[in-house]
């Protein structure tokens, strides 16, 4: 009896980033809507055919999106906020992209903000957040799901449509008015949802994949009841199609019972992150249902370990029977690059142990074949040999790094004195005014700067010419900051394309892809580095740039580094050691740089950790373990400095109130933290808990082109003064200025400096 192969989703960006090019051209007005649709259809066709060729039985549809799958779902269900002026009927391209990107119109001046964007669980993918109102109505308004199913049928492929489940759709959204709970919308949502499923059944869909990733989160009783209600209703009102209830990204743990209670024809489990669920799944698995085993890691790029996967599959087969088994990736493959075939420059030894999306499809088919007995079992042996050959490669182990890490003591993780003592000495050295002003690090990167970097990388520009160019840019930005009157200056980060890639390229132990793009959001794709071996910093990385900047001014220039947790989070990490260990190695490498910067006379060093919060486990019970090693890694990176050297850190992208104690434990002298987008909601936490060190709650949103007024900034600073000691408050933007334009940031920074002056005048001399 055949074991089915089940894929959960395939990258939709196109092998040559076709989707990016097409959507961006469409936005610019140089590509017609019809051409964009054609490009999308081509990508879908290639994806479906590829999956068919590789032997996938359950090929997903509706996993494609022009921008984001949650946005699609908002449109499918007619959850379009009023400000987009949609008046019913099918949601058109303009409304769709307006929701994704907002509208900026000059004449008459009008701005419609996009839907909010946030991280998709702990991935680096960002989704658009559905907005809900008390009187929210739903109605089928976007035929995408049906159209794509029909489109594949025409190609002779009966796909398995994928939908975000009703509960995850609600839970991942947000109420836009007070006084109601979005779960209460379920009653109105379900009929529309079941209507859609029935349409798909009527068109001939045999299987449906309903994604309920929220099953991996901590759920309340109300959530659980809603889950039961929703799936009972789907079960009663939908007929003629089999449902695969799908969860991923973590073990289900105490939600396992709930999931198996929800009526479905098949259940998918992430057995990479959730292998600990396996015994419980098997011992209580419903008699007639099918079991989809997510054994291929959809979150990382390493070749599967067949022996380990086969052990899981065999256990499941003994219990459930081959006829009810499916082999699958742990989650959708959109989080990995498309194919190794486009990576001619990777070290062949490394390449031998990698598998991207296309290769993962092969692995799925191979495992199913092995489990059925239709493939030669020696394949398992061969796979084992490939892994073993890699494990003994000299480039992955660095005895020096290992020895250093072994000898780390508690003292290495601590500054020599407490903050109160340090700040006294730092004040003397730095003599900064009240409400000191600074920026987060990067300054606008003009087309010229990007071109120079690119040409240098491609060998078209000599090192001296390039370095000269960067030094001139540094000089320009130092002069500009002095002219603006900022107190602590930065060098602008012009030599960096990306805050992770830049350092990764200078460390040992990292490898880089040529075409390995992964969607981050909309048309923004990233190429995360691969950490394959022990990490070391062979030589100073930033010292010369920072020292050059410092040589041009009497004001302190900050050394700018990316923190260890962020470096590891935004890379593909090795699987042969815990993430915490990899992070510690990176911390040690950064520590070397911190040391060298201090030796070179730099008085302030900032270590950014924007990704610290996103690494938090879904379940609260696991938070402490993570926070402990993450905070320790940060401290390992910076606690080698003298009391006089001031350590800054910066964090953005998320809410911090629930981990503020861990953030305090990082013991940075100054914390620059995103706060303006939520109107300083962040400060609420300080009403109960005091933040012990200095802090710069971001006073304006760098993601918006709007220039903040002086009075606005003053108002935010006043708000901060209500809960924080005045002498501890810094004035800075929410994040780096890299993506902004020059005139705009200059105007914003001018107002920021003016606002700080207003505050100084108001409070100087008062305690
Ligand atoms: N120092 C970096 C910059 O200013 C920080 C970027 C970030 O937090 N994402 O660009
Ligand atoms: Zn930031």
XYZ file of C-alpha atoms and ligand atoms in Angstrom:
778
model
C 0.000 0.000 0.000
C 1.386 3.346 -0.967
C 2.358 5.892 1.598
C 1.245 9.340 0.445
C 3.727 12.168 0.064
C 2.319 15.459 1.290
C 3.864 18.858 0.717
C 2.671 21.812 2.804
C 3.757 24.740 0.639
C 6.440 25.664 -1.900
C 8.421 28.941 -2.244
C 6.481 31.347 -4.403
C 9.136 33.876 -5.300
C 10.311 32.119 -8.467
C 13.728 30.587 -9.055
C 15.086 33.883 -10.367
C 13.073 36.137 -8.085
C 10.546 36.630 -10.902
C 7.794 37.607 -8.480
C 9.837 40.410 -6.939
C 10.724 41.843 -10.297
C 7.160 41.631 -11.553
C 5.442 43.092 -8.486
C 7.928 45.930 -8.206
C 7.536 46.739 -11.873
C 3.771 46.660 -11.454
C 3.996 49.110 -8.538
C 6.164 51.378 -10.615
C 3.630 51.247 -13.419
C 5.965 49.638 -15.938
C 4.175 46.282 -15.950
C 0.483 45.690 -16.648
C -1.697 43.788 -14.209
C -2.225 41.111 -16.816
C 1.532 40.590 -17.119
C 1.887 40.353 -13.372
C -0.859 37.726 -13.297
C 0.892 35.828 -16.068
C 4.168 35.849 -14.165
C 2.376 34.536 -11.079
C 0.672 31.807 -13.093
C 4.019 30.752 -14.577
C 5.556 30.412 -11.132
C 2.611 28.348 -9.944
C 2.736 26.095 -12.970
C 6.452 25.457 -12.537
C 5.981 24.753 -8.843
C 3.143 22.312 -9.394
C 4.961 20.524 -12.194
C 8.134 20.312 -10.200
C 6.307 18.762 -7.287
C 4.573 16.316 -9.553
C 7.831 15.290 -11.166
C 9.428 14.774 -7.780
C 6.663 12.380 -6.808
C 4.536 14.461 -4.453
C 0.982 13.147 -4.172
C -0.624 15.978 -2.242
C 0.518 19.114 -4.029
C -0.590 22.349 -2.383
C -2.409 25.192 -4.103
C -3.266 28.594 -2.621
C 0.191 28.429 -1.036
C 1.093 31.019 -3.651
C 0.586 34.684 -2.843
C 1.324 37.949 -4.590
C 2.288 39.383 -1.225
C 1.272 37.398 1.845
C -1.020 34.512 2.697
C -2.682 36.271 5.648
C -3.465 39.243 3.433
C -4.960 36.807 0.924
C -7.108 35.343 3.649
C -8.340 38.815 4.670
C -9.414 39.351 1.070
C -10.928 35.884 0.678
C -13.065 36.502 3.749
C -13.805 40.140 2.947
C -12.041 41.465 6.035
C -10.990 44.689 4.312
C -10.740 47.708 6.653
C -12.920 50.669 5.790
C -10.041 53.054 5.094
C -9.266 51.244 1.839
C -12.579 52.347 0.390
C -13.587 48.877 -0.775
C -17.271 48.656 -1.537
C -17.817 44.925 -1.846
C -17.506 42.593 -4.806
C -14.199 40.987 -5.686
C -11.172 42.606 -4.048
C -9.105 44.094 -6.873
C -5.377 44.454 -7.304
C -5.311 48.082 -6.152
C -7.143 47.391 -2.903
C -4.994 44.323 -2.341
C -1.709 46.194 -2.641
C -3.070 49.218 -0.780
C -3.686 46.925 2.189
C -0.181 45.553 1.833
C 1.712 48.813 1.371
C -0.553 51.712 2.235
C -1.219 54.624 -0.072
C 0.817 57.808 -0.348
C -0.850 60.396 -2.472
C 0.461 63.883 -2.965
C -2.429 65.630 -4.613
C -4.668 66.015 -2.721
C -2.416 64.914 0.155
C -3.732 61.674 1.529
C -2.118 58.842 3.380
C -3.720 55.486 4.026
C -1.610 53.301 6.295
C -1.086 49.673 5.339
C -2.123 46.790 7.558
C 0.354 46.316 10.363
C 3.064 43.788 9.684
C 4.527 41.372 12.173
C 6.661 38.258 12.392
C 5.125 34.935 11.452
C 5.800 32.992 14.639
C 9.545 32.691 15.144
C 10.407 32.878 11.462
C 11.866 35.831 9.645
C 8.752 35.946 7.476
C 6.367 38.827 8.176
C 2.612 38.642 7.716
C 0.001 41.357 7.511
C -2.152 41.505 10.588
C -5.918 41.178 10.029
C -7.925 43.992 11.614
C -11.237 43.367 13.295
C -14.129 45.544 14.361
C -17.015 44.782 16.638
C -19.484 44.776 13.765
C -17.112 42.957 11.422
C -18.840 41.125 8.590
C -17.325 38.422 6.434
C -18.194 37.419 2.911
C -16.346 35.556 0.161
C -14.659 38.298 -1.831
C -11.555 36.939 -3.493
C -11.723 33.920 -5.756
C -8.047 33.154 -5.558
C -8.422 29.806 -3.792
C -10.953 28.506 -6.301
C -9.165 29.994 -9.291
C -5.841 28.448 -8.413
C -7.448 25.079 -7.882
C -9.089 25.317 -11.311
C -5.853 26.555 -12.873
C -3.980 23.468 -11.673
C -6.820 21.187 -12.759
C -6.369 22.531 -16.275
C -2.764 21.409 -16.091
C -3.951 17.982 -15.052
C -3.002 18.370 -11.410
C -5.571 17.978 -8.664
C -4.138 20.081 -5.879
C -4.770 20.209 -2.182
C -5.881 23.771 -1.387
C -4.241 25.272 1.695
C -6.087 27.676 3.957
C -5.227 29.410 7.180
C -7.679 27.970 9.694
C -10.427 30.116 11.191
C -8.930 30.189 14.662
C -5.391 31.055 13.616
C -6.877 33.735 11.378
C -8.643 35.318 14.347
C -5.909 34.761 16.915
C -3.208 36.266 14.697
C -5.346 39.331 14.014
C -6.036 42.356 16.185
C -9.109 44.185 17.502
C -9.172 47.737 16.196
C -11.612 48.996 18.784
C -11.858 48.450 22.489
C -14.435 46.429 24.314
C -14.793 43.273 22.281
C -12.976 40.013 21.802
C -12.159 38.925 18.253
C -12.980 35.327 19.160
C -16.596 36.450 19.303
C -16.435 36.918 15.518
C -16.180 33.182 15.024
C -19.954 32.833 14.729
C -19.953 35.161 11.740
C -16.759 33.799 10.275
C -17.632 30.096 10.207
C -20.497 30.147 7.687
C -18.282 31.979 5.195
C -15.468 29.613 5.875
C -17.562 26.498 5.390
C -19.085 28.005 2.258
C -15.590 28.246 0.805
C -14.744 24.672 1.734
C -17.955 23.463 0.103
C -17.142 25.374 -3.070
C -13.781 23.684 -3.200
C -15.379 20.300 -2.619
C -17.849 20.996 -5.422
C -14.967 21.772 -7.788
C -13.557 18.354 -7.050
C -10.976 18.944 -4.341
C -10.288 15.726 -2.549
C -8.009 16.945 0.225
C -7.832 20.316 1.965
C -5.076 21.511 4.250
C -6.255 23.700 7.093
C -3.335 25.350 8.831
C -3.760 25.957 12.523
C -0.240 26.898 13.621
C -1.694 28.559 16.718
C -2.149 25.081 18.134
C 1.537 25.300 19.036
C 0.949 28.344 21.259
C -0.266 28.616 24.842
C -4.057 28.565 24.493
C -6.720 29.728 26.920
C -9.857 27.777 27.731
C -11.786 30.180 25.512
C -9.463 29.414 22.612
C -9.870 25.709 23.152
C -13.645 25.902 23.233
C -13.605 27.988 20.076
C -11.400 25.411 18.375
C -13.856 22.648 19.235
C -16.809 24.663 18.078
C -15.179 25.631 14.808
C -14.103 22.179 13.786
C -17.398 20.563 14.849
C -19.168 23.036 12.648
C -16.819 22.461 9.720
C -17.314 18.754 10.147
C -21.092 19.108 10.090
C -21.429 21.650 7.327
C -18.758 20.560 4.875
C -18.951 17.397 2.878
C -17.134 15.739 0.049
C -13.617 16.833 0.969
C -11.087 15.402 3.373
C -9.418 17.763 5.784
C -5.811 17.630 6.957
C -5.601 19.569 10.169
C -2.099 20.974 10.135
C 0.073 22.496 12.826
C 3.766 23.281 12.826
C 6.693 25.187 14.391
C 6.603 23.464 17.740
C 5.535 20.595 19.904
C 1.842 20.612 20.766
C 2.410 19.357 24.221
C -0.729 20.102 26.238
C -2.708 21.059 23.133
C -2.219 17.626 21.630
C -5.352 16.212 23.153
C -7.313 19.173 21.842
C -5.987 18.776 18.325
C -6.832 15.098 18.146
C -10.310 15.815 19.474
C -11.031 18.161 16.561
C -12.726 16.161 13.806
C -10.527 15.789 10.711
C -9.586 13.144 8.179
C -5.866 13.574 8.660
C -3.577 15.264 11.164
C -0.210 16.739 10.355
C 2.488 17.076 12.993
C 5.821 18.874 12.963
C 8.041 16.036 14.142
C 11.243 18.025 13.773
C 10.470 20.499 16.498
C 7.778 18.319 18.016
C 9.319 14.879 18.079
C 8.494 14.658 21.762
C 4.815 14.531 20.796
C 5.239 11.324 18.838
C 4.535 8.754 21.564
C 1.426 10.585 22.701
C 0.206 11.050 19.133
C 0.552 7.376 18.390
C -1.023 6.169 21.594
C -4.166 8.239 21.130
C -4.439 8.515 17.365
C -8.040 8.341 16.057
C -8.889 5.001 14.458
C -9.832 6.022 10.924
C -7.662 9.097 10.422
C -4.470 9.502 8.407
C -1.269 10.743 9.964
C 1.034 13.182 8.184
C 4.561 12.918 9.544
C 6.472 16.185 9.252
C 9.963 14.693 9.346
C 11.767 16.874 6.803
C 12.845 20.151 8.366
C 11.132 23.041 6.579
C 13.011 25.580 8.706
C 16.591 24.672 7.933
C 18.740 23.769 4.964
C 20.469 20.565 6.049
C 20.023 17.204 4.427
C 17.639 14.941 6.255
C 18.997 12.179 8.451
C 17.205 9.199 6.910
C 17.958 6.877 9.737
C 16.293 9.154 12.228
C 13.289 9.832 9.989
C 12.860 6.152 9.184
C 12.758 5.339 12.875
C 9.821 7.724 13.246
C 8.065 6.474 10.145
C 8.445 2.855 11.159
C 7.112 3.508 14.629
C 4.109 5.245 13.106
C 3.563 2.495 10.571
C 3.546 -0.174 13.257
C 0.826 1.701 15.040
C -1.263 3.296 12.310
C -0.546 1.177 9.229
C 1.114 2.226 5.979
C -2.190 2.935 4.241
C -2.911 5.785 6.630
C 0.531 7.406 6.604
C 1.818 10.496 4.821
C 5.404 11.718 4.687
C 5.787 15.492 4.746
C 8.008 18.448 5.555
C 7.584 19.812 9.064
C 6.046 23.035 7.711
C 5.699 24.894 4.427
C 8.951 25.073 2.461
C 8.679 28.852 1.972
C 11.233 29.339 4.721
C 14.080 27.767 2.746
C 15.632 28.701 -0.632
C 14.377 26.985 -3.775
C 17.178 24.811 -5.046
C 20.821 23.878 -4.566
C 21.103 23.664 -8.321
C 21.586 27.441 -8.376
C 24.520 27.441 -5.941
C 27.631 26.852 -8.046
C 29.973 28.504 -5.566
C 29.226 26.594 -2.387
C 31.967 24.378 -1.105
C 31.091 20.933 -2.536
C 31.641 19.200 0.805
C 29.142 21.527 2.405
C 26.767 21.306 -0.499
C 26.695 17.535 -0.073
C 24.954 17.902 3.287
C 22.433 20.546 2.252
C 18.885 20.293 0.944
C 16.767 23.247 -0.173
C 13.079 23.120 -1.089
C 13.461 21.152 -4.321
C 15.848 18.687 -2.706
C 13.518 18.331 0.239
C 10.775 17.183 -2.124
C 13.102 14.405 -3.232
C 13.771 13.470 0.346
C 10.060 13.216 1.037
C 9.575 10.900 -1.914
C 12.640 8.860 -0.998
C 11.535 8.348 2.592
C 8.085 7.259 1.441
C 9.674 4.874 -1.048
C 11.984 3.460 1.585
C 9.106 2.974 3.993
C 7.052 1.168 1.350
C 9.973 -1.011 0.456
C 10.037 0.177 -3.150
C 13.501 1.720 -2.797
C 16.802 0.113 -1.961
C 17.489 0.354 1.802
C 21.161 1.007 1.067
C 20.093 4.604 0.467
C 19.870 4.961 4.230
C 23.416 3.753 4.601
C 24.601 6.155 1.906
C 22.862 9.050 3.588
C 24.534 8.101 6.849
C 27.936 8.127 5.165
C 27.408 11.582 3.720
C 26.618 12.943 7.164
C 29.579 11.183 8.731
C 31.990 12.402 6.089
C 30.935 15.966 6.834
C 31.216 15.595 10.588
C 34.930 14.893 10.361
C 35.746 17.777 8.011
C 38.440 19.961 9.530
C 36.634 23.211 8.656
C 33.795 22.631 11.062
C 35.803 22.235 14.244
C 38.094 24.850 15.701
C 39.809 23.486 18.832
C 40.913 26.954 19.863
C 37.342 28.234 19.982
C 36.185 25.187 21.902
C 38.976 25.517 24.450
C 38.239 29.197 24.999
C 34.561 28.501 25.536
C 35.286 25.787 28.022
C 37.292 28.200 30.096
C 34.645 30.900 30.316
C 33.950 31.730 33.925
C 31.107 33.549 35.657
C 33.396 36.561 35.878
C 33.665 36.794 32.117
C 29.933 37.336 32.010
C 29.925 40.316 34.348
C 31.090 43.891 34.267
C 33.529 44.594 37.065
C 31.210 47.033 38.805
C 27.504 47.729 39.031
C 25.806 50.207 36.775
C 25.605 52.963 39.395
C 29.344 52.932 39.741
C 30.013 52.607 36.018
C 27.751 55.452 35.037
C 29.548 57.801 37.428
C 32.813 57.131 35.648
C 31.214 57.220 32.200
C 29.671 60.610 32.921
C 33.108 61.963 33.667
C 34.643 60.619 30.488
C 31.760 61.505 28.186
C 30.369 64.693 29.762
C 27.071 64.514 27.918
C 24.151 66.889 28.478
C 20.817 65.918 29.991
C 18.688 64.062 27.404
C 21.660 63.127 25.217
C 20.810 62.621 21.554
C 22.023 59.891 19.244
C 20.867 57.656 16.368
C 20.588 53.890 16.072
C 23.483 53.546 13.677
C 22.788 53.481 9.979
C 22.295 56.619 7.895
C 20.435 56.716 4.572
C 22.096 54.624 1.919
C 21.985 56.402 -1.385
C 22.020 54.647 -4.729
C 25.630 55.775 -5.076
C 26.673 54.037 -1.872
C 24.949 50.809 -2.828
C 26.530 50.937 -6.278
C 30.017 51.487 -4.848
C 29.649 48.511 -2.524
C 28.372 46.324 -5.307
C 31.130 47.334 -7.678
C 33.761 46.720 -5.029
C 32.352 43.243 -4.376
C 32.352 42.424 -8.063
C 35.928 43.563 -8.394
C 35.121 46.579 -10.554
C 36.374 48.986 -7.915
C 39.779 48.650 -6.293
C 40.008 48.413 -2.523
C 41.704 51.793 -2.184
C 39.162 53.591 -4.312
C 36.326 51.914 -2.451
C 37.755 52.579 0.991
C 38.397 56.166 0.074
C 34.832 56.507 -0.990
C 33.497 55.048 2.276
C 35.792 57.316 4.287
C 34.456 60.344 2.489
C 30.921 59.231 3.223
C 31.881 58.820 6.874
C 33.308 62.311 6.893
C 30.134 63.670 5.334
C 27.916 62.011 7.897
C 30.099 63.099 10.821
C 29.943 66.702 9.635
C 26.224 66.424 9.188
C 25.710 65.076 12.702
C 27.864 67.799 14.198
C 25.919 70.380 12.289
C 22.646 68.890 13.524
C 23.981 69.014 17.057
C 23.734 65.330 17.939
C 25.715 64.371 21.035
C 26.856 60.822 20.335
C 27.752 60.233 16.719
C 27.831 57.194 14.456
C 29.846 56.395 11.363
C 26.731 55.614 9.303
C 27.296 51.910 8.482
C 27.882 52.626 4.774
C 30.194 49.655 4.417
C 27.333 47.314 5.347
C 24.750 45.857 3.083
C 23.114 44.043 5.937
C 23.802 43.999 9.660
C 24.186 40.211 9.767
C 25.774 39.468 6.410
C 28.480 42.074 6.898
C 29.850 40.421 10.035
C 29.154 36.896 8.827
C 31.459 37.517 5.882
C 34.264 38.524 8.210
C 33.845 35.586 10.585
C 35.060 32.050 10.039
C 32.399 29.357 10.065
C 29.854 31.046 7.796
C 29.003 30.240 4.169
C 27.001 32.276 1.662
C 24.579 31.459 -1.060
C 24.432 33.066 -4.466
C 20.739 32.671 -5.164
C 19.391 31.364 -1.905
C 16.633 33.894 -1.416
C 13.899 33.482 1.149
C 10.870 35.750 1.362
C 10.941 38.095 4.330
C 7.827 40.045 3.393
C 6.138 41.088 0.174
C 8.853 41.699 -2.398
C 11.623 41.781 0.221
C 13.741 38.643 0.214
C 16.786 37.791 2.286
C 19.711 35.472 1.796
C 20.571 34.247 5.277
C 24.136 33.049 5.774
C 24.735 29.423 6.696
C 26.633 28.742 9.912
C 28.425 25.486 9.220
C 31.388 25.492 11.584
C 32.891 26.913 14.760
C 32.835 30.690 14.631
C 35.912 32.832 15.019
C 36.918 36.391 14.193
C 40.268 36.252 12.418
C 40.912 40.013 12.537
C 39.354 43.343 13.516
C 36.285 44.137 11.452
C 34.999 47.605 12.270
C 37.878 49.222 14.115
C 39.318 51.145 11.182
C 35.984 52.669 10.144
C 35.001 53.647 13.657
C 38.448 55.066 14.395
C 38.377 57.039 11.186
C 35.033 58.526 12.226
C 36.325 59.240 15.724
C 39.406 60.966 14.331
C 37.143 63.546 12.671
C 35.308 64.743 15.754
C 35.737 65.502 19.417
C 32.305 64.082 20.205
C 32.111 60.378 21.081
C 31.534 58.039 18.133
C 29.783 54.744 18.864
C 31.262 51.470 17.690
C 28.432 49.497 16.055
C 28.146 45.714 16.217
C 25.452 43.100 15.709
C 24.775 40.915 18.730
C 25.261 37.148 18.923
C 21.599 36.202 19.330
C 20.626 38.204 16.255
C 23.543 36.881 14.190
C 22.414 33.313 14.888
C 18.678 33.975 14.494
C 19.011 35.531 11.064
C 21.231 32.736 9.782
C 20.629 29.070 9.080
C 22.209 27.424 12.107
C 24.007 24.124 12.353
C 22.079 21.172 13.696
C 25.017 19.278 15.145
C 25.139 21.441 18.269
C 22.548 23.418 20.237
C 21.723 26.935 19.068
C 22.884 28.218 22.440
C 26.368 26.869 21.766
C 26.543 28.436 18.325
C 25.398 31.728 19.819
C 28.097 31.555 22.485
C 30.746 31.071 19.841
C 29.541 34.152 18.012
C 29.508 36.048 21.303
C 33.144 35.241 21.818
C 34.029 36.477 18.352
C 32.186 39.751 19.016
C 33.920 40.044 22.363
C 37.229 40.158 20.515
C 35.981 43.072 18.443
C 34.641 44.874 21.512
C 38.018 44.496 23.119
C 39.819 45.891 20.081
C 37.456 48.848 19.772
C 38.069 49.747 23.403
C 41.820 49.395 22.951
C 41.614 51.749 20.002
C 40.090 54.421 22.218
C 36.397 54.062 21.392
C 34.368 55.094 24.425
C 30.909 53.818 23.466
C 30.081 50.481 21.840
C 26.598 49.488 20.717
C 25.658 45.861 20.233
C 22.314 45.479 18.469
C 19.991 42.641 19.387
C 16.824 43.341 17.389
C 16.067 39.615 17.166
C 16.291 38.800 20.855
C 12.553 38.811 21.407
C 11.634 36.774 18.360
C 13.665 33.827 19.582
C 11.380 33.449 22.548
C 9.779 29.974 22.697
C 6.004 29.916 22.128
C 5.303 28.386 25.482
C 5.918 30.551 28.487
C 7.212 27.638 30.442
C 10.233 27.475 28.137
C 11.052 31.181 28.264
C 13.496 31.161 31.123
C 15.868 28.667 29.643
C 16.053 30.652 26.416
C 16.358 34.040 28.059
C 19.069 32.818 30.330
C 21.408 31.673 27.582
C 20.497 34.555 25.307
C 21.250 37.150 27.969
C 24.444 35.334 28.886
C 25.582 35.358 25.279
C 25.048 39.111 25.124
C 27.007 39.580 28.316
C 29.773 37.348 27.078
C 30.032 39.588 24.035
C 30.523 42.811 25.991
C 31.468 42.300 29.614
C 35.178 42.533 28.919
C 35.244 46.341 28.954
C 36.331 48.807 31.629
C 33.747 50.662 33.700
C 34.357 53.822 31.683
C 33.394 52.218 28.396
C 29.700 52.585 27.803
C 27.817 49.653 26.294
C 24.633 50.375 24.363
C 22.185 47.907 22.918
C 19.265 48.350 20.549
C 16.106 46.317 20.085
C 13.133 46.715 17.805
C 10.246 44.919 16.096
C 8.252 43.747 19.053
C 6.744 44.167 22.439
C 9.143 43.962 25.288
C 7.028 44.442 28.364
C 6.875 40.781 29.246
C 10.635 40.258 29.063
C 11.804 43.535 30.522
C 13.526 41.769 33.402
C 15.674 39.755 31.023
C 16.469 42.937 29.121
C 17.602 44.553 32.354
C 19.726 41.511 33.047
C 21.660 42.171 29.842
C 23.040 45.065 31.867
C 23.778 47.336 28.917
C 24.498 50.837 30.161
C 22.074 52.272 27.626
C 19.148 50.559 25.931
C 17.773 52.129 22.730
C 14.428 50.525 22.160
C 11.559 50.845 19.689
C 8.601 52.584 21.300
C 7.056 55.268 19.102
C 4.784 53.120 16.973
C 2.886 52.069 20.056
C 2.873 55.636 21.446
C 5.231 54.547 24.211
C 3.025 51.727 25.477
C 6.373 50.285 26.413
C 6.606 52.752 29.257
C 3.650 51.198 31.064
C 5.867 48.465 32.349
C 8.042 50.995 34.173
C 5.141 52.032 36.336
C 5.573 48.769 38.169
C 9.132 47.743 37.500
C 11.942 50.223 37.388
C 14.446 49.973 34.590
C 17.776 50.189 36.341
C 20.044 51.587 33.596
C 19.790 54.330 30.994
C 17.219 54.030 28.247
C 16.333 55.685 24.963
C 12.717 54.906 24.070
C 12.567 55.578 20.309
C 10.778 58.883 19.723
C 9.900 58.501 16.081
C 9.087 55.724 13.661
C 11.784 55.347 11.040
C 9.532 53.052 9.009
C 7.276 55.945 8.093
C 8.323 58.795 5.786
C 6.547 61.296 8.037
C 8.728 63.911 9.756
C 7.764 64.134 13.446
C 7.056 67.587 14.910
C 9.167 68.922 17.759
C 6.068 69.128 19.954
C 5.236 65.491 19.301
C 8.675 64.368 20.359
C 8.549 66.580 23.430
C 5.225 65.048 24.350
C 6.662 61.530 24.098
C 9.677 62.554 26.177
C 7.405 64.054 28.807
C 5.571 60.758 28.885
C 8.871 58.995 29.444
C 9.744 61.404 32.258
C 6.647 60.351 34.131
C 8.005 56.856 34.681
C 11.766 57.126 34.244
C 14.347 59.255 36.037
C 15.134 62.207 33.735
C 18.863 61.753 33.962
C 18.492 58.249 32.521
C 16.648 59.202 29.351
C 18.251 59.301 25.912
C 16.707 60.732 22.795
C 16.933 58.623 19.633
C 14.831 57.321 16.718
C 13.219 53.868 16.803
C 15.738 52.185 14.523
C 18.368 52.765 11.835
C 17.838 55.287 9.025
C 19.206 53.071 6.289
C 16.045 52.896 4.206
C 15.052 56.548 4.575
C 15.941 59.445 2.325
C 18.530 62.051 3.254
C 16.356 65.197 3.435
C 13.677 63.394 5.364
C 16.018 62.026 8.036
C 17.781 65.356 8.316
C 14.467 67.081 9.012
C 13.468 64.419 11.524
C 16.804 64.520 13.328
C 16.719 68.306 13.453
C 13.382 68.133 15.237
C 14.696 65.401 17.505
C 17.634 67.570 18.576
C 15.330 70.574 19.050
C 13.001 68.516 21.194
C 15.919 67.447 23.400
C 16.865 71.131 23.765
C 13.331 72.024 24.797
C 13.506 69.324 27.432
C 16.898 70.494 28.663
C 15.661 74.067 28.992
C 12.668 72.834 30.864
C 14.533 70.622 33.289
C 18.169 71.723 33.505
C 19.099 72.402 37.071
C 15.934 70.794 38.446
C 16.238 67.413 40.017
N 22.404 49.512 13.852
C 21.439 49.018 12.924
C 20.961 50.173 12.048
O 20.931 51.263 12.526
C 20.249 48.418 13.630
C 19.270 47.806 12.685
C 18.128 47.050 13.332
O 17.871 47.181 14.494
N 17.421 46.266 12.599
O 20.580 49.958 10.917
Zn 16.164 48.387 14.996
